[in-house]
Short mmCIF file of C-alpha atoms in Angstrom, two decimals:
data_model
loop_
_atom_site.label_atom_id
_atom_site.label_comp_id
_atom_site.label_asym_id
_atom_site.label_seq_id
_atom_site.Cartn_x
_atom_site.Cartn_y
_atom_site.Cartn_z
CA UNK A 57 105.06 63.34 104.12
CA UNK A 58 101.65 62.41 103.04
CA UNK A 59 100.62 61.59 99.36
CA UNK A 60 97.72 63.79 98.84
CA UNK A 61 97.01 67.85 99.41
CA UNK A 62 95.25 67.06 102.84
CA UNK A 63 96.52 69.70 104.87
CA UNK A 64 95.19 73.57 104.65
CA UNK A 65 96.50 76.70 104.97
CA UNK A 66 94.22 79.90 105.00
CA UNK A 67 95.23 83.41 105.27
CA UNK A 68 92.79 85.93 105.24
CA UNK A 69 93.37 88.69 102.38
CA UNK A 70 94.54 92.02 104.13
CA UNK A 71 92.43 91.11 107.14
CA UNK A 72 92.24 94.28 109.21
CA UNK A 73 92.17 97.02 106.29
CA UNK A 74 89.46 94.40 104.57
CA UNK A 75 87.63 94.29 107.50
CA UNK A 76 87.24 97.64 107.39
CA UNK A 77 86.61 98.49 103.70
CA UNK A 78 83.51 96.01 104.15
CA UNK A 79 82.35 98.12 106.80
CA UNK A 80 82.83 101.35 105.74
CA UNK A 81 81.83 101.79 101.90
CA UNK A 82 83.71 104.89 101.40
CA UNK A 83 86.60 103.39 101.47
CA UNK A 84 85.88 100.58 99.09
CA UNK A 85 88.92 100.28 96.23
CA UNK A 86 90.96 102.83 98.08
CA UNK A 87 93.86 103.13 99.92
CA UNK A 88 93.81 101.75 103.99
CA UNK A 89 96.51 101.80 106.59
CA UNK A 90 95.26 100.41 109.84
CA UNK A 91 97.60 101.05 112.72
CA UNK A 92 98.97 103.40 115.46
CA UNK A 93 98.54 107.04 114.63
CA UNK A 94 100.45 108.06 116.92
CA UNK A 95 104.39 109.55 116.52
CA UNK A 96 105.70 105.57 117.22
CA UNK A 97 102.44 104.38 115.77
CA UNK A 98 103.76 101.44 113.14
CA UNK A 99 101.51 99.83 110.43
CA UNK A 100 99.23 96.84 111.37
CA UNK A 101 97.82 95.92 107.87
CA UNK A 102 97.80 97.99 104.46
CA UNK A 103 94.96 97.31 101.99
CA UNK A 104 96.27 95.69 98.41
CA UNK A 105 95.47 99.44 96.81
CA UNK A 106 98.26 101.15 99.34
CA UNK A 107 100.54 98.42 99.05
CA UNK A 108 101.03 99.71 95.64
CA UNK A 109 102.29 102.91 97.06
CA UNK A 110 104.82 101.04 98.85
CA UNK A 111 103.09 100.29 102.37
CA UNK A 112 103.63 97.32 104.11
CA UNK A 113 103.04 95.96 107.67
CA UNK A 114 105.73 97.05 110.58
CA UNK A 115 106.13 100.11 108.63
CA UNK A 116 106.28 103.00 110.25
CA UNK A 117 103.61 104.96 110.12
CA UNK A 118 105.03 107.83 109.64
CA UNK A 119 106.87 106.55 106.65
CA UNK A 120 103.39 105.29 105.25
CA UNK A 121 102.43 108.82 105.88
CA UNK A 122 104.86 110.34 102.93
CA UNK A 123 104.18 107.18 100.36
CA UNK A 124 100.56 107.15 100.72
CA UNK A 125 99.47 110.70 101.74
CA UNK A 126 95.46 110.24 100.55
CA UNK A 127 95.32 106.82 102.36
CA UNK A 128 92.42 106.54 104.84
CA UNK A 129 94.16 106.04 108.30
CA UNK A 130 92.61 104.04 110.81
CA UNK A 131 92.57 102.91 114.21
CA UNK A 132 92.66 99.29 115.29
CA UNK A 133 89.26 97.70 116.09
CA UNK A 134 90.64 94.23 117.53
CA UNK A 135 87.14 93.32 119.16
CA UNK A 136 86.13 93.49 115.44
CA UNK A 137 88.42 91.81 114.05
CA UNK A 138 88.50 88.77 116.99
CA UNK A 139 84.53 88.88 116.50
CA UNK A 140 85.32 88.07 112.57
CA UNK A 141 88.38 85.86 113.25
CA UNK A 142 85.84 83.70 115.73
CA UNK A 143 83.81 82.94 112.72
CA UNK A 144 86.19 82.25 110.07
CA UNK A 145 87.21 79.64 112.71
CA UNK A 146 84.42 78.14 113.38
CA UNK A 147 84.25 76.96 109.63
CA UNK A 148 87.66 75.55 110.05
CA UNK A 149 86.66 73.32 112.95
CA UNK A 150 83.70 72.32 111.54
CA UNK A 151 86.15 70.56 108.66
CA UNK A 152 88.12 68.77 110.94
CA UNK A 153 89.32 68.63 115.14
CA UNK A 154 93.10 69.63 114.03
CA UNK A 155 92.41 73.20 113.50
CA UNK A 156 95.93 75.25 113.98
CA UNK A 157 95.30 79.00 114.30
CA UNK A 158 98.72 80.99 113.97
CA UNK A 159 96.93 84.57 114.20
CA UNK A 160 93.38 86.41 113.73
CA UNK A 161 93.47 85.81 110.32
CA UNK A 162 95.51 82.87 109.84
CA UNK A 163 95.38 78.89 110.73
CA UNK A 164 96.40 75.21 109.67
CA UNK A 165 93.52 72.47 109.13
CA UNK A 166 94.37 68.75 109.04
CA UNK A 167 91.75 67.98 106.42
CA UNK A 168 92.40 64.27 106.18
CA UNK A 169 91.50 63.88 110.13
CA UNK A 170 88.23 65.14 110.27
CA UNK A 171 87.53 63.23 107.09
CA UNK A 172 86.83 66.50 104.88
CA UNK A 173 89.42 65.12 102.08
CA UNK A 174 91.59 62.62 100.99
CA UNK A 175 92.68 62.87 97.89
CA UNK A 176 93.73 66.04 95.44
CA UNK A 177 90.07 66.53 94.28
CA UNK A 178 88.65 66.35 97.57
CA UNK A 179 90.90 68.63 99.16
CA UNK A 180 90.23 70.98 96.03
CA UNK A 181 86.64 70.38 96.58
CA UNK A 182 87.01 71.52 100.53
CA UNK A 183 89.39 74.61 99.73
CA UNK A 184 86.68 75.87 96.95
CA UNK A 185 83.64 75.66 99.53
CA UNK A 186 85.80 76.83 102.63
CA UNK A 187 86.35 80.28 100.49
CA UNK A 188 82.71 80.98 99.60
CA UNK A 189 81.67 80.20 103.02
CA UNK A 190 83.62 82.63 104.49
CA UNK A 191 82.42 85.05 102.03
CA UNK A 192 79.11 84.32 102.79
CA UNK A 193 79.15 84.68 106.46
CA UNK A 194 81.98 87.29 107.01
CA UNK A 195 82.01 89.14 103.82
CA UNK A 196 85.49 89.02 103.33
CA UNK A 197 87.67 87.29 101.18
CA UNK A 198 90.38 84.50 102.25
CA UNK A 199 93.20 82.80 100.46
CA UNK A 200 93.49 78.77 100.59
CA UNK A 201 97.04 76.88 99.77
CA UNK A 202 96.58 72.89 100.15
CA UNK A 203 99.83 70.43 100.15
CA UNK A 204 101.21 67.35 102.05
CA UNK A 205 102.74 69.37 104.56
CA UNK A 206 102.51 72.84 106.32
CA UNK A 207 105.63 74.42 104.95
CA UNK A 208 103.95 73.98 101.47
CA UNK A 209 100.49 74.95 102.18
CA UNK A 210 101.96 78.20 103.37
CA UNK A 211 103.83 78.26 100.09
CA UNK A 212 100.42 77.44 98.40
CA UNK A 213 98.31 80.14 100.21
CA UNK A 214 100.84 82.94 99.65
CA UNK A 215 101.06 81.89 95.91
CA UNK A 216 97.06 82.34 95.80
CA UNK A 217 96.79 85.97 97.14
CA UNK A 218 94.34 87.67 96.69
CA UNK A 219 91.67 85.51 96.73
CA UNK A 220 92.58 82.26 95.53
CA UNK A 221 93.37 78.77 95.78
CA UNK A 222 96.62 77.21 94.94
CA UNK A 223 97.37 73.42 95.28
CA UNK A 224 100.91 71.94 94.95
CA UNK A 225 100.26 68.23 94.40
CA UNK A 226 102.82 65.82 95.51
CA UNK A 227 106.04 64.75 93.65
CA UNK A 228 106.13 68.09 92.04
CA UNK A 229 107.20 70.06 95.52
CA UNK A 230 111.22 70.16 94.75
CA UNK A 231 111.25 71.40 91.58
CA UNK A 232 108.18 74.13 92.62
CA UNK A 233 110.74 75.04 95.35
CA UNK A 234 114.25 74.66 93.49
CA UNK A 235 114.22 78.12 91.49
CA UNK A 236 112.64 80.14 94.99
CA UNK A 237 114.30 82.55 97.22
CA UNK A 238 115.69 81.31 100.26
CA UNK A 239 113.27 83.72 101.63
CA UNK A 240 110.43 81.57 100.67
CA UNK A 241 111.31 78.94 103.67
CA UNK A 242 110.24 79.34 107.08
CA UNK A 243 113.15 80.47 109.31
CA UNK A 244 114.82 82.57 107.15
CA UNK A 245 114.49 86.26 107.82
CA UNK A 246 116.16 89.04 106.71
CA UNK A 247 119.37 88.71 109.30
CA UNK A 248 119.91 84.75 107.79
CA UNK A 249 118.90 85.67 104.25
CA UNK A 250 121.84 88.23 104.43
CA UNK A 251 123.94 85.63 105.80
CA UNK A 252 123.33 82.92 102.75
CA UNK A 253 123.48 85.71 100.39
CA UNK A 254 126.90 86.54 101.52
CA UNK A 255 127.68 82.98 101.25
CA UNK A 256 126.71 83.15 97.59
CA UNK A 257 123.32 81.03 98.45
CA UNK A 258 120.52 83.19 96.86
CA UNK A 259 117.76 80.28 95.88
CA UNK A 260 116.30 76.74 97.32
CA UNK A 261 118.00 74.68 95.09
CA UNK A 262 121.43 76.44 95.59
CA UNK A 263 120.78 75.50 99.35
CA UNK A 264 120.54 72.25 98.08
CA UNK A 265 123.59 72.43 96.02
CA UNK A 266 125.59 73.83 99.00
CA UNK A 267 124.59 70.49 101.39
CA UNK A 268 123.78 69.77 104.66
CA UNK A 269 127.34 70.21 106.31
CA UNK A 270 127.52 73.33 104.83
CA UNK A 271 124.29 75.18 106.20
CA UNK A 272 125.41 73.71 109.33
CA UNK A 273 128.85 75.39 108.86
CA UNK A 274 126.83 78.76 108.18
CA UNK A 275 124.32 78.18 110.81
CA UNK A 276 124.67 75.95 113.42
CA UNK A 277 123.38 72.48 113.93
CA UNK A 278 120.34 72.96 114.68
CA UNK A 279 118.72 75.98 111.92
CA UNK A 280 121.51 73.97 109.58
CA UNK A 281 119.53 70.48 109.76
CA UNK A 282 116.53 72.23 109.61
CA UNK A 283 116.71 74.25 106.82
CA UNK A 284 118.71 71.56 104.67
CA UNK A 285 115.60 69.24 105.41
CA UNK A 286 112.98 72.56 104.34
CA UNK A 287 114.58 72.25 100.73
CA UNK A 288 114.32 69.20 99.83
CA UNK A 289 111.02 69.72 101.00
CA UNK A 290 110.70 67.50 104.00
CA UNK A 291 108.32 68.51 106.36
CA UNK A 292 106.91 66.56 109.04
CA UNK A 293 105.57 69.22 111.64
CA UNK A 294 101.82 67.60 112.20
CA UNK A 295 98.79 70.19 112.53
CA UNK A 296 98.38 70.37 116.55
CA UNK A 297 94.77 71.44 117.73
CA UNK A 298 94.92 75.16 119.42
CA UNK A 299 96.62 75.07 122.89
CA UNK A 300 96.66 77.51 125.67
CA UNK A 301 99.79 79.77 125.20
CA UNK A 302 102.05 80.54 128.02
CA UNK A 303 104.11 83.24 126.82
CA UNK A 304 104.45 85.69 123.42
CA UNK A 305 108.00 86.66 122.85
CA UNK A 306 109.87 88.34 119.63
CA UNK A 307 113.42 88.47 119.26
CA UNK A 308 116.20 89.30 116.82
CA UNK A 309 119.85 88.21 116.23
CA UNK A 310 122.40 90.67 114.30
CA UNK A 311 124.74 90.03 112.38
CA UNK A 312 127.21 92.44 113.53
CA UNK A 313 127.28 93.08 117.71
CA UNK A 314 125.38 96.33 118.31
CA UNK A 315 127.75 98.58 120.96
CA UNK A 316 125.58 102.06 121.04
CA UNK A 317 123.54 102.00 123.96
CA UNK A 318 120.59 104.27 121.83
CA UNK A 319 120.55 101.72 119.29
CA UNK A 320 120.14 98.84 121.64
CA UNK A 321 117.56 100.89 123.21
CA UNK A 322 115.71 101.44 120.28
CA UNK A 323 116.05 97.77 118.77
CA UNK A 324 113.83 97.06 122.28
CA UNK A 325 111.50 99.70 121.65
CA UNK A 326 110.81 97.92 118.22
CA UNK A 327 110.69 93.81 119.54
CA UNK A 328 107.96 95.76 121.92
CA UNK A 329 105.89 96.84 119.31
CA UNK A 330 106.32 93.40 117.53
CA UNK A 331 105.75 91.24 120.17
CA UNK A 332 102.60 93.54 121.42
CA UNK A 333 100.94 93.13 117.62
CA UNK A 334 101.32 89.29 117.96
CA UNK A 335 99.88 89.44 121.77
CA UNK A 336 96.79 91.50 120.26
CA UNK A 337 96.46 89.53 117.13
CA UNK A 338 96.06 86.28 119.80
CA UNK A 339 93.64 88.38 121.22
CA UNK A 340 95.45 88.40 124.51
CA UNK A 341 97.46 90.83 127.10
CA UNK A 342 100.28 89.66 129.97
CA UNK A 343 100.91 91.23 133.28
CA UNK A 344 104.95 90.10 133.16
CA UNK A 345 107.21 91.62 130.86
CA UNK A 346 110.66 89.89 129.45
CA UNK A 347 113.79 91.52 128.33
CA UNK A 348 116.38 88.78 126.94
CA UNK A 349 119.43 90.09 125.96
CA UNK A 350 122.80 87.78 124.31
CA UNK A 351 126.31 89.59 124.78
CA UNK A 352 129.11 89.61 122.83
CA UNK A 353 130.61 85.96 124.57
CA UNK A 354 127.40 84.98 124.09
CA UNK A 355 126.41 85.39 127.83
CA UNK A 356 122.56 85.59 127.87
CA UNK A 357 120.86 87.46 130.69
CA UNK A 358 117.01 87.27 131.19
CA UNK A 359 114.92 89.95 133.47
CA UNK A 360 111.28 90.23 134.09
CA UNK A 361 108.97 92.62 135.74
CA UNK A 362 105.48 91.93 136.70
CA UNK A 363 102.72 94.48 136.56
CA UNK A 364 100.21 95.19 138.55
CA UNK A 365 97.33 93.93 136.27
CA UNK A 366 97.52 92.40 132.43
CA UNK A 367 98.19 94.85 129.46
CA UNK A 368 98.29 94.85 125.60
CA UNK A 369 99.28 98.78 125.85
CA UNK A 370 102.35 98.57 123.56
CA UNK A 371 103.75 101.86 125.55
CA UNK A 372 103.51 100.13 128.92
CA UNK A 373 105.51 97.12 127.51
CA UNK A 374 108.18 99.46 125.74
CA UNK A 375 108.08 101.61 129.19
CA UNK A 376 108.80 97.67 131.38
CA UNK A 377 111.45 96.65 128.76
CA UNK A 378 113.50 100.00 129.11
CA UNK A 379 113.16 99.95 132.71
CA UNK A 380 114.87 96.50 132.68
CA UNK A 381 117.12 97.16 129.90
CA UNK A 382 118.62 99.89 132.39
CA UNK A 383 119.47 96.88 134.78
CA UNK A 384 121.83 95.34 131.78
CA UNK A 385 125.53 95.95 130.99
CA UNK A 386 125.59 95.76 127.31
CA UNK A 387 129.49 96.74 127.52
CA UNK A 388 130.95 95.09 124.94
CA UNK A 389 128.20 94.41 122.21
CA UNK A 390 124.65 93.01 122.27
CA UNK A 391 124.27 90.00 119.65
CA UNK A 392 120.60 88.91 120.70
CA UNK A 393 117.69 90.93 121.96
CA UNK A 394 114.24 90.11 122.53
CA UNK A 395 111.48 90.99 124.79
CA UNK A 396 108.50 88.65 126.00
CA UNK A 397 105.12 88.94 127.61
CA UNK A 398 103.95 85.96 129.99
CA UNK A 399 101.10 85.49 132.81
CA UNK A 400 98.91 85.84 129.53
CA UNK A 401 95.06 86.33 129.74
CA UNK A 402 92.32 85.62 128.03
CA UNK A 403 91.07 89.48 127.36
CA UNK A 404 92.27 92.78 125.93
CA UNK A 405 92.80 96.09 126.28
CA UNK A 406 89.28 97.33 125.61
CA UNK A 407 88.52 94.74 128.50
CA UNK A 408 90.80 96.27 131.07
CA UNK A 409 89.72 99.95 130.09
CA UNK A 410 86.15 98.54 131.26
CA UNK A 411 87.47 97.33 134.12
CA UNK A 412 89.51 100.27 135.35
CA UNK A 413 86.36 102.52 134.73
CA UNK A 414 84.31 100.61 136.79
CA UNK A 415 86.34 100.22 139.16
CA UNK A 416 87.47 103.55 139.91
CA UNK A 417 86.10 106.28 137.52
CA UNK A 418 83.40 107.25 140.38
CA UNK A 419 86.15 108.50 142.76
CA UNK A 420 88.22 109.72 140.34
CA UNK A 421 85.15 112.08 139.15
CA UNK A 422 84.52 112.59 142.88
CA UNK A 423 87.92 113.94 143.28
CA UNK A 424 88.06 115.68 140.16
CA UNK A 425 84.93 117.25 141.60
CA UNK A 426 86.46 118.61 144.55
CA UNK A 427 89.32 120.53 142.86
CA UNK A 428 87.32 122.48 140.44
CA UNK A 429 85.84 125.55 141.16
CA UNK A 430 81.88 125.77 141.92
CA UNK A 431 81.34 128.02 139.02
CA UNK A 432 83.14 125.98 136.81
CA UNK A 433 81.70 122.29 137.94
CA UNK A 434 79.29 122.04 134.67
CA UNK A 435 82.21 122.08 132.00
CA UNK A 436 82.70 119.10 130.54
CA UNK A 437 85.91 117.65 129.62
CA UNK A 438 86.21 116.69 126.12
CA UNK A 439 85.50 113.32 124.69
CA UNK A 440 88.19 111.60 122.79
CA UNK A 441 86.83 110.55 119.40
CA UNK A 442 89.02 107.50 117.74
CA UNK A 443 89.59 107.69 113.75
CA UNK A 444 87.88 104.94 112.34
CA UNK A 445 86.31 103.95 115.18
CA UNK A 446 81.89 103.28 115.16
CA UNK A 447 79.62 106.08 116.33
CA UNK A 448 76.03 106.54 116.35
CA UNK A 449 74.06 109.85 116.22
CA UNK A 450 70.69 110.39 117.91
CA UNK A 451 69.25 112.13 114.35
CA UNK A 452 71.34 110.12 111.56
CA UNK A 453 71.76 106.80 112.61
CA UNK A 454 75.39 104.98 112.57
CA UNK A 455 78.81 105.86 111.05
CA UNK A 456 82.20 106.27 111.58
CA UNK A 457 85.00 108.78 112.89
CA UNK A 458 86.71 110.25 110.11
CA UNK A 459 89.06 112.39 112.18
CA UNK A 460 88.70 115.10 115.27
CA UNK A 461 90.32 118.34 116.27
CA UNK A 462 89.50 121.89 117.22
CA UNK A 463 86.89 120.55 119.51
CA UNK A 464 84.74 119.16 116.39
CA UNK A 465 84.61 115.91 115.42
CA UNK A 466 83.69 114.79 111.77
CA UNK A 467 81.33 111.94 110.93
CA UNK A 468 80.87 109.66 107.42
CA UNK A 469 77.35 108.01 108.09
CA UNK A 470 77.23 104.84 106.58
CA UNK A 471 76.27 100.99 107.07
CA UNK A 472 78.31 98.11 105.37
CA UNK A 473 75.49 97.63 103.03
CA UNK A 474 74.71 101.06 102.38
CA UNK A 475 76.02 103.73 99.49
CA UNK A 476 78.69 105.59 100.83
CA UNK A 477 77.86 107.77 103.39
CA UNK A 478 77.59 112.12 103.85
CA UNK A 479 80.16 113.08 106.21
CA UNK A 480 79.13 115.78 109.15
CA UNK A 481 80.99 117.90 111.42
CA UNK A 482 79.53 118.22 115.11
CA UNK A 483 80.80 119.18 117.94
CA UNK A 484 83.06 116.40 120.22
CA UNK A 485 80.50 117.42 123.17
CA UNK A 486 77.27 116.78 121.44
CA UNK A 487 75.17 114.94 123.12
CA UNK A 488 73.18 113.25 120.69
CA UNK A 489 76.67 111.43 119.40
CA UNK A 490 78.03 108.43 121.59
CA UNK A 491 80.11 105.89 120.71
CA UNK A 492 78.70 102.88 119.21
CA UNK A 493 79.50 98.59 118.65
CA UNK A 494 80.59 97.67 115.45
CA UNK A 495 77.80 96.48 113.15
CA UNK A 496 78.02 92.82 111.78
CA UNK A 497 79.19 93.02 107.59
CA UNK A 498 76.83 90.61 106.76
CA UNK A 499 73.32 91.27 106.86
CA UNK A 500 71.84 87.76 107.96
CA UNK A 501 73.60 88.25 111.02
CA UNK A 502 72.97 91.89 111.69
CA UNK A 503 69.22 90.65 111.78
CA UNK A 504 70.14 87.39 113.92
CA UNK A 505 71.37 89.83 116.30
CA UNK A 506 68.38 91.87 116.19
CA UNK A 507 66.05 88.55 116.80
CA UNK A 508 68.17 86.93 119.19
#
């Protein structure tokens, strides 16, 4: 391990539900789910004033629903967010060529390579500017965690949030770690915290206590060696530069063989879900879909299906991973299930909604066309207005969708540098509302835009 703080950890504070409190001033200070609304819609990010309430991401929403009833629910904006992400990143790189993103709103920086730092004060020096220029140019607010290795600048930047830096200078790293949930180490989810638990392990230094052969006893060689290593804080894992990914997979390993076929069903469902937030939050959709599933004598079968074009639709990856999950005898107990996406590309969902209209949504009007009555050719079919989601209105400028129904949609006009908006009720046909791009949160680059 090195002998100075040189490598950085940021993790953006709340990303999507700040995001969208710094674009939408009503909602400043007040509670924000952002997520699917619908009946399997699950919780992307909660602002810090409804995690108080209880909300936390991969909730369900519907849970969310009954803990936080007066939260503002929103749609995901992931153009918005990858728009934001692309500039919080470009400040990492310009600190060094070993920038590691993880997520939107997350990355590792190897300060000491670029030169940025080299010592504790440096590093400290780095973290403090990093965090005001990113509230400059974004608006938003970022945590920073600096340490000789990755596993403790992750430590670091979850031990700063909200907004703050924490620095864990070296020598001091075991006895930071010793009194720590096993939790706290990378690796170690619920399914092997359970496991440790049950073995009487509860904190870091009680790993440390139990020794190497031990964990691998509990765990296998290979999670064993690693985790033994993890608490005596030895971590050598360099910072690699962003690479092209082939493939975004999820999977989970229980404890106890799971024999009902609805549970197993359901368990895919969920890895679905999981593994489509961490394809969107790459900013990326896949055209083949991957079931894995481990049987009780540890028998692993893998199937794929290939689609006809790339998706990020978490409903068409549930749909593919059913359809192959029908093609597996779980007889006998599932131990392992996990589902995949590969033949990733480098655009989203938004992208491919483009794409399909131009492609096609002249003959399908056509068509339409032909199988409605003359007299009734002029009626419009009603637009679809998404909560959350940027409008613009011929008379009152730009705002947001607060929510639709009945044929009327309701509108909170509002900038992000502007008092909180009225809110108006028009109907979904109107034409003088369309939808509209989101508008930059900082207003040196709204007016860039406007000049370039």
């Amino acid at each position: 391990m090195r002998k100075a703080p040189t490598i950085l950890h940021l993790d953006m504070d709340a990303f999507y539900a700040s995001a969208e409190q710094a674009s939408k001033p009503s909602l400043r200070g007040k509670a924000v789910v952002v997520g699917g609304l619908g009946p399997r819609g699950v919780v992307a990010t909660a602002s810090y004033e409804a995690r108080v309430f209880g909300v936390h991401s991969a909730m369900p929403m519907a849970q969310a629903r009954r803990l936080a009833p007066n939260a503002a629910y929103l749609v995901p904006r992931f153009g918005f967010y990858k728009a934001i992400s692309e500039q919080v990143m470009g400040l990492l790189r310009e600190l060094s060529p070993l920038v590691e993103p993880l997520s939107l709103d997350e990355a590792f920086v190897d300060l000491e390579a670029g030169g940025a730092a080299w010592d504790e004060a440096s590093a400290r020096l780095v973290g403090a500017k990093l965090r005001a220029d990113i509230r400059a140019v974004t608006g938003l607010t970022g945590s920073v965690g600096l340490a000789a290795s990755k596993m403790l600048a992750k430590i670091a930047s979850e031990q700063a949030k909200p907004d703050g830096l924490v620095v864990i200078e070296p020598g001091t790293e075991r006895a930071m770690l010793g009194p720590m949930s096993v939790r706290t180490l990378p690796g170690v989810g619920p399914a092997t915290g359970d496991h440790l638990r049950r073995a009487g392990i509860h904190t870091v230094d009680e790993i440390v206590e139990a020794g190497e052969d031990e964990l691998v006893r509990l765990l296998g060689k290979a999670h064993g060696h690693g985790l033994y290593a993890m608490a005596l804080a030895r971590d050598e894992r360099a910072v690699v530069a962003e690479r092209e990914a082939k493939s975004v997979s999820v999977e989970d390993t229980y404890d106890v063989d799971i024999h009902d076929r609805v549970r197993v069903g359901l368990e895919v469902q969920r890895l679905a879900d999981r593994c489509v937030r961490r394809l969107r939050e790459a900013g990326l959709s896949g055209r083949t879909i991957v079931l894995k599933v481990r049987r009780y004598d540890f028998s692993t079968l893998t199937r794929s299906e290939t689609l006809r074009g790339p998706t990020d639709d978490p409903a068409v990856v549930r749909e593919a991973a059913l359809r192959l999950l029908e093609g597996v005898d779980s007889t006998g107990g599932v131990r392992l299930l996990g589902v995949g996406v590969s033949g990733l590309a480098d655009f989203t969902q938004e992208d491919l909604f483009a794409q399909a209209a131009g492609e096609g949504a002249d003959q399908a009007v056509e068509e339409a066309a032909d199988d409605v009555p003359a007299e009734e050719r002029d009626v419009v079919v009603e637009r679809r207005w998404v909560a959350g989601h940027d409008v613009r209105h011929a008379e009152f400028g730009h705002g947001w969708v607060q929510g639709s129904g009945l044929g009327r949609v309701t509108v909170r006009f509002e900038t992000p540098d502007s008092q909180p908006g009225r809110v108006r009720t028009f109907l979904v046909d109107d034409p003088a509302l369309e939808a509209a791009e989101p508008l930059p949160l900082v207003e040196g680059v709204r007016v860039r835009q406007r000049q370039s």
